[in-house]
PDB file of C-alpha atoms and ligand atoms in Angstrom:
ATOM      1  CA  MET A   1       7.901  38.474 -53.910  1.00 65.00           C
ATOM      2  CA  ASP A   2       8.656  35.568 -56.241  1.00 81.00           C
ATOM      3  CA  ARG A   3       9.115  32.135 -54.817  1.00 87.00           C
ATOM      4  CA  ILE A   4      12.729  31.028 -54.456  1.00 96.00           C
ATOM      5  CA  SER A   5      13.975  28.995 -57.442  1.00 98.00           C
ATOM      6  CA  ASP A   6      15.110  25.382 -57.230  1.00 98.00           C
ATOM      7  CA  ASP A   7      18.640  26.507 -58.116  1.00 98.00           C
ATOM      8  CA  GLN A   8      18.665  29.023 -55.260  1.00 98.00           C
ATOM      9  CA  LEU A   9      17.328  26.432 -52.842  1.00 98.00           C
ATOM     10  CA  LEU A  10      20.021  23.955 -53.899  1.00 98.00           C
ATOM     11  CA  LYS A  11      22.625  26.684 -53.409  1.00 98.00           C
ATOM     12  CA  LEU A  12      21.402  27.175 -49.832  1.00 98.00           C
ATOM     13  CA  ALA A  13      21.630  23.403 -49.289  1.00 98.00           C
ATOM     14  CA  ARG A  14      25.224  23.394 -50.569  1.00 98.00           C
ATOM     15  CA  GLU A  15      26.112  26.337 -48.304  1.00 98.00           C
ATOM     16  CA  ALA A  16      24.531  24.529 -45.340  1.00 98.00           C
ATOM     17  CA  SER A  17      26.706  21.471 -46.047  1.00 98.00           C
ATOM     18  CA  LEU A  18      29.781  23.627 -45.343  1.00 98.00           C
ATOM     19  CA  LYS A  19      28.673  23.708 -41.698  1.00 98.00           C
ATOM     20  CA  ALA A  20      28.432  19.897 -41.448  1.00 98.00           C
ATOM     21  CA  HIS A  21      30.221  18.178 -38.602  1.00 99.00           C
ATOM     22  CA  ALA A  22      31.188  14.969 -40.381  1.00 98.00           C
ATOM     23  CA  PRO A  23      34.680  13.927 -39.219  1.00 98.00           C
ATOM     24  CA  TYR A  24      33.763  10.217 -39.148  1.00 98.00           C
ATOM     25  CA  SER A  25      32.116   9.720 -42.516  1.00 98.00           C
ATOM     26  CA  ALA A  26      33.723  12.655 -44.344  1.00 98.00           C
ATOM     27  CA  PHE A  27      30.339  12.925 -46.092  1.00 98.00           C
ATOM     28  CA  PRO A  28      28.981  16.427 -45.533  1.00 98.00           C
ATOM     29  CA  VAL A  29      25.311  16.884 -46.371  1.00 98.00           C
ATOM     30  CA  GLY A  30      23.238  20.046 -46.574  1.00 98.00           C
ATOM     31  CA  ALA A  31      19.476  20.483 -46.689  1.00 98.00           C
ATOM     32  CA  ALA A  32      17.265  23.480 -47.394  1.00 98.00           C
ATOM     33  CA  LEU A  33      13.588  23.091 -46.563  1.00 98.00           C
ATOM     34  CA  LEU A  34      11.189  25.556 -48.162  1.00 98.00           C
ATOM     35  CA  SER A  35       8.028  26.125 -46.156  1.00 98.00           C
ATOM     36  CA  SER A  36       4.679  26.943 -47.729  1.00 97.00           C
ATOM     37  CA  ASP A  37       4.992  30.558 -46.557  1.00 97.00           C
ATOM     38  CA  GLY A  38       8.356  30.933 -48.341  1.00 98.00           C
ATOM     39  CA  THR A  39      10.664  30.690 -45.323  1.00 98.00           C
ATOM     40  CA  VAL A  40      13.726  28.476 -45.776  1.00 98.00           C
ATOM     41  CA  PHE A  41      15.220  26.379 -42.973  1.00 98.00           C
ATOM     42  CA  THR A  42      18.634  24.883 -43.545  1.00 99.00           C
ATOM     43  CA  GLY A  43      20.420  21.995 -41.861  1.00 99.00           C
ATOM     44  CA  CYS A  44      23.612  19.976 -42.024  1.00 99.00           C
ATOM     45  CA  ASN A  45      24.532  16.552 -40.709  1.00 98.00           C
ATOM     46  CA  ILE A  46      25.980  16.534 -37.206  1.00 99.00           C
ATOM     47  CA  GLU A  47      27.956  13.432 -36.310  1.00 98.00           C
ATOM     48  CA  ASN A  48      29.007  12.187 -32.899  1.00 98.00           C
ATOM     49  CA  ALA A  49      31.839  10.007 -31.593  1.00 98.00           C
ATOM     50  CA  SER A  50      29.016   7.759 -30.404  1.00 98.00           C
ATOM     51  CA  TYR A  51      28.051   7.138 -34.018  1.00 98.00           C
ATOM     52  CA  GLY A  52      24.387   6.306 -33.496  1.00 98.00           C
ATOM     53  CA  LEU A  53      23.734   9.793 -32.155  1.00 98.00           C
ATOM     54  CA  THR A  54      24.466  11.317 -35.547  1.00 98.00           C
ATOM     55  CA  ILE A  55      21.633  13.334 -37.056  1.00 98.00           C
ATOM     56  CA  CYS A  56      21.080  13.866 -40.762  1.00 98.00           C
ATOM     57  CA  ALA A  57      20.900  17.264 -42.445  1.00 98.00           C
ATOM     58  CA  GLU A  58      17.234  16.811 -43.382  1.00 98.00           C
ATOM     59  CA  ARG A  59      16.071  16.218 -39.838  1.00 98.00           C
ATOM     60  CA  VAL A  60      18.069  19.187 -38.544  1.00 99.00           C
ATOM     61  CA  ALA A  61      16.297  21.429 -41.076  1.00 99.00           C
ATOM     62  CA  LEU A  62      12.897  19.897 -40.308  1.00 98.00           C
ATOM     63  CA  PHE A  63      13.281  20.120 -36.532  1.00 98.00           C
ATOM     64  CA  LYS A  64      14.485  23.720 -36.755  1.00 98.00           C
ATOM     65  CA  ALA A  65      11.334  24.574 -38.710  1.00 98.00           C
ATOM     66  CA  VAL A  66       8.879  22.710 -36.496  1.00 98.00           C
ATOM     67  CA  SER A  67      10.461  24.142 -33.347  1.00 98.00           C
ATOM     68  CA  GLU A  68       9.807  27.596 -34.817  1.00 98.00           C
ATOM     69  CA  GLY A  69       6.142  26.724 -35.337  1.00 98.00           C
ATOM     70  CA  VAL A  70       6.385  25.991 -39.078  1.00 98.00           C
ATOM     71  CA  LYS A  71       4.756  22.742 -40.171  1.00 98.00           C
ATOM     72  CA  ASP A  72       3.768  23.153 -43.841  1.00 98.00           C
ATOM     73  CA  PHE A  73       6.386  22.496 -46.462  1.00 98.00           C
ATOM     74  CA  ASP A  74       6.735  22.669 -50.207  1.00 98.00           C
ATOM     75  CA  THR A  75      10.229  21.518 -51.235  1.00 98.00           C
ATOM     76  CA  LEU A  76      13.319  19.968 -49.706  1.00 98.00           C
ATOM     77  CA  ALA A  77      16.626  20.557 -51.511  1.00 98.00           C
ATOM     78  CA  LEU A  78      19.414  18.155 -50.689  1.00 98.00           C
ATOM     79  CA  TRP A  79      23.080  18.533 -51.421  1.00 98.00           C
ATOM     80  CA  ALA A  80      25.949  16.075 -51.067  1.00 97.00           C
ATOM     81  CA  GLU A  81      29.161  15.569 -53.013  1.00 95.00           C
ATOM     82  CA  LYS A  82      27.663  12.383 -54.412  1.00 96.00           C
ATOM     83  CA  PRO A  83      23.945  13.102 -54.917  1.00 96.00           C
ATOM     84  CA  SER A  84      21.665  11.024 -52.730  1.00 96.00           C
ATOM     85  CA  TRP A  85      18.035  10.943 -51.632  1.00 98.00           C
ATOM     86  CA  PRO A  86      17.064  11.238 -47.957  1.00 98.00           C
ATOM     87  CA  CYS A  87      17.462   8.144 -45.792  1.00 98.00           C
ATOM     88  CA  GLY A  88      14.426   6.211 -44.583  1.00 98.00           C
ATOM     89  CA  ALA A  89      14.460   7.761 -41.121  1.00 98.00           C
ATOM     90  CA  CYS A  90      14.372  11.276 -42.558  1.00 98.00           C
ATOM     91  CA  LEU A  91      11.648  10.349 -45.055  1.00 98.00           C
ATOM     92  CA  GLN A  92       9.495   9.063 -42.201  1.00 98.00           C
ATOM     93  CA  CYS A  93      10.013  12.284 -40.225  1.00 98.00           C
ATOM     94  CA  LEU A  94       9.180  14.381 -43.292  1.00 98.00           C
ATOM     95  CA  ALA A  95       6.065  12.272 -43.989  1.00 98.00           C
ATOM     96  CA  GLU A  96       4.696  13.276 -40.580  1.00 97.00           C
ATOM     97  CA  PHE A  97       4.371  16.889 -41.752  1.00 97.00           C
ATOM     98  CA  ALA A  98       4.602  16.954 -45.518  1.00 95.00           C
ATOM     99  CA  PRO A  99       3.233  13.906 -47.360  1.00 91.00           C
ATOM    100  CA  ASP A 100       3.118  15.928 -50.598  1.00 94.00           C
ATOM    101  CA  LEU A 101       6.664  17.284 -50.344  1.00 98.00           C
ATOM    102  CA  ARG A 102       8.857  17.717 -53.460  1.00 98.00           C
ATOM    103  CA  VAL A 103      12.433  16.567 -52.964  1.00 98.00           C
ATOM    104  CA  ILE A 104      15.152  17.875 -55.289  1.00 98.00           C
ATOM    105  CA  ARG A 105      18.845  17.261 -55.710  1.00 98.00           C
ATOM    106  CA  LEU A 106      21.520  18.214 -58.191  1.00 96.00           C
ATOM    107  CA  GLY A 107      22.339  15.202 -60.356  1.00 93.00           C
ATOM    108  CA  GLU A 108      24.838  14.981 -63.205  1.00 89.00           C
ATOM    109  CA  ALA A 109      22.258  16.089 -65.743  1.00 91.00           C
ATOM    110  CA  GLY A 110      20.804  18.876 -63.602  1.00 95.00           C
ATOM    111  CA  VAL A 111      18.032  19.175 -61.061  1.00 97.00           C
ATOM    112  CA  GLU A 112      16.306  15.872 -60.298  1.00 98.00           C
ATOM    113  CA  GLU A 113      12.957  15.695 -58.532  1.00 98.00           C
ATOM    114  CA  ARG A 114      11.018  13.009 -56.700  1.00 98.00           C
ATOM    115  CA  SER A 115       7.931  13.235 -54.536  1.00 98.00           C
ATOM    116  CA  LEU A 116       8.101  12.090 -50.940  1.00 98.00           C
ATOM    117  CA  LYS A 117       5.403   9.551 -51.819  1.00 98.00           C
ATOM    118  CA  GLU A 118       7.675   8.053 -54.494  1.00 98.00           C
ATOM    119  CA  LEU A 119      10.578   7.828 -52.073  1.00 98.00           C
ATOM    120  CA  LEU A 120       8.496   6.425 -49.190  1.00 98.00           C
ATOM    121  CA  PRO A 121       5.205   5.125 -50.612  1.00 97.00           C
ATOM    122  CA  LEU A 122       4.109   3.362 -47.448  1.00 97.00           C
ATOM    123  CA  ALA A 123       5.049   5.778 -44.679  1.00 97.00           C
ATOM    124  CA  PHE A 124       3.895   4.811 -41.225  1.00 96.00           C
ATOM    125  CA  HIS A 125       0.946   6.762 -39.826  1.00 94.00           C
ATOM    126  CA  LEU A 126      -0.620   5.964 -36.499  1.00 93.00           C
ATOM    127  CA  PRO A 127      -4.001   4.296 -37.058  1.00 90.00           C
ATOM    128  CA  SER A 128      -6.806   6.618 -36.006  1.00 79.00           C
ATOM    129  CA  ALA A 129      -8.665   5.980 -32.755  1.00 59.00           C
ATOM    130  CA  THR A 130     -11.712   4.716 -34.658  1.00 59.00           C
ATOM    131  CA  GLU A 131      -9.602   2.212 -36.590  1.00 59.00           C
ATOM    132  CA  ASN A 132      -8.126   1.011 -33.306  1.00 53.00           C
ATOM    133  CA  GLU A 133     -11.623   0.450 -31.933  1.00 51.00           C
ATOM    134  CA  ARG A 134     -12.498  -1.728 -34.910  1.00 47.00           C
ATOM    135  CA  GLU A 135      -9.568  -4.044 -34.244  1.00 46.00           C
TER     136      GLU A 135
HETATM  137  N1  THU Y 201      23.296  11.679 -43.974  1.00 90.45           N
HETATM  138  C1  THU Y 201      22.483  12.765 -44.066  1.00 90.45           C
HETATM  139  O1  THU Y 201      22.775  13.837 -43.537  1.00 90.45           O
HETATM  140  N2  THU Y 201      21.333  12.635 -44.786  1.00 90.45           N
HETATM  141  C2  THU Y 201      20.911  11.473 -45.382  1.00 90.45           C
HETATM  142  O2  THU Y 201      19.832  11.430 -45.945  1.00 90.45           O
HETATM  143  C3  THU Y 201      21.766  10.294 -45.346  1.00 90.45           C
HETATM  144  C4  THU Y 201      23.005  10.394 -44.552  1.00 90.45           C
HETATM  145  C5  THU Y 201      24.536  11.807 -43.203  1.00 90.45           C
HETATM  146  C6  THU Y 201      24.589  11.004 -41.951  1.00 90.45           C
HETATM  147  C7  THU Y 201      26.078  10.820 -41.773  1.00 90.45           C
HETATM  148  O3  THU Y 201      26.584  11.956 -41.084  1.00 90.45           O
HETATM  149  C8  THU Y 201      26.639  10.830 -43.175  1.00 90.45           C
HETATM  150  O4  THU Y 201      25.608  11.359 -43.987  1.00 90.45           O
HETATM  151  C9  THU Y 201      27.019   9.459 -43.692  1.00 90.45           C
HETATM  152  O5  THU Y 201      25.998   8.543 -43.518  1.00 90.45           O
END
């Protein structure tokens, strides 16, 4: 079977945004995360009256995938009324599993793409045990 198109993935992200719980910001966001095996995991932002407990759409999609045993990813499609790129916290979580991820969104001129490395060039990774020993 052919791989899902960017347009289809963005459509899934937009559909996921309809499930957002965003009464405080009124900024619904949807994410669709395409795994290397072709499975798509979607997520929406889920806000809380205790604002800091809010979780972004991207992390919902990522955590759904990882909790199902899926850890290799190809593309993340993001949808919001005003196009945005993932926040720093989500980029760091994505970098844990998918340093070579493509991130796409629908801009005014069409599909826009960035790599995760462009969006978060210096992601944090725990120094390896050997590096720790050297210090
Ligand atoms: N939000 C996301 O879902 N993804 C992002 O990358 C940035 C922000 C959500 C969090 C909050 O519910 C709303 O957008 C406004 O910040």
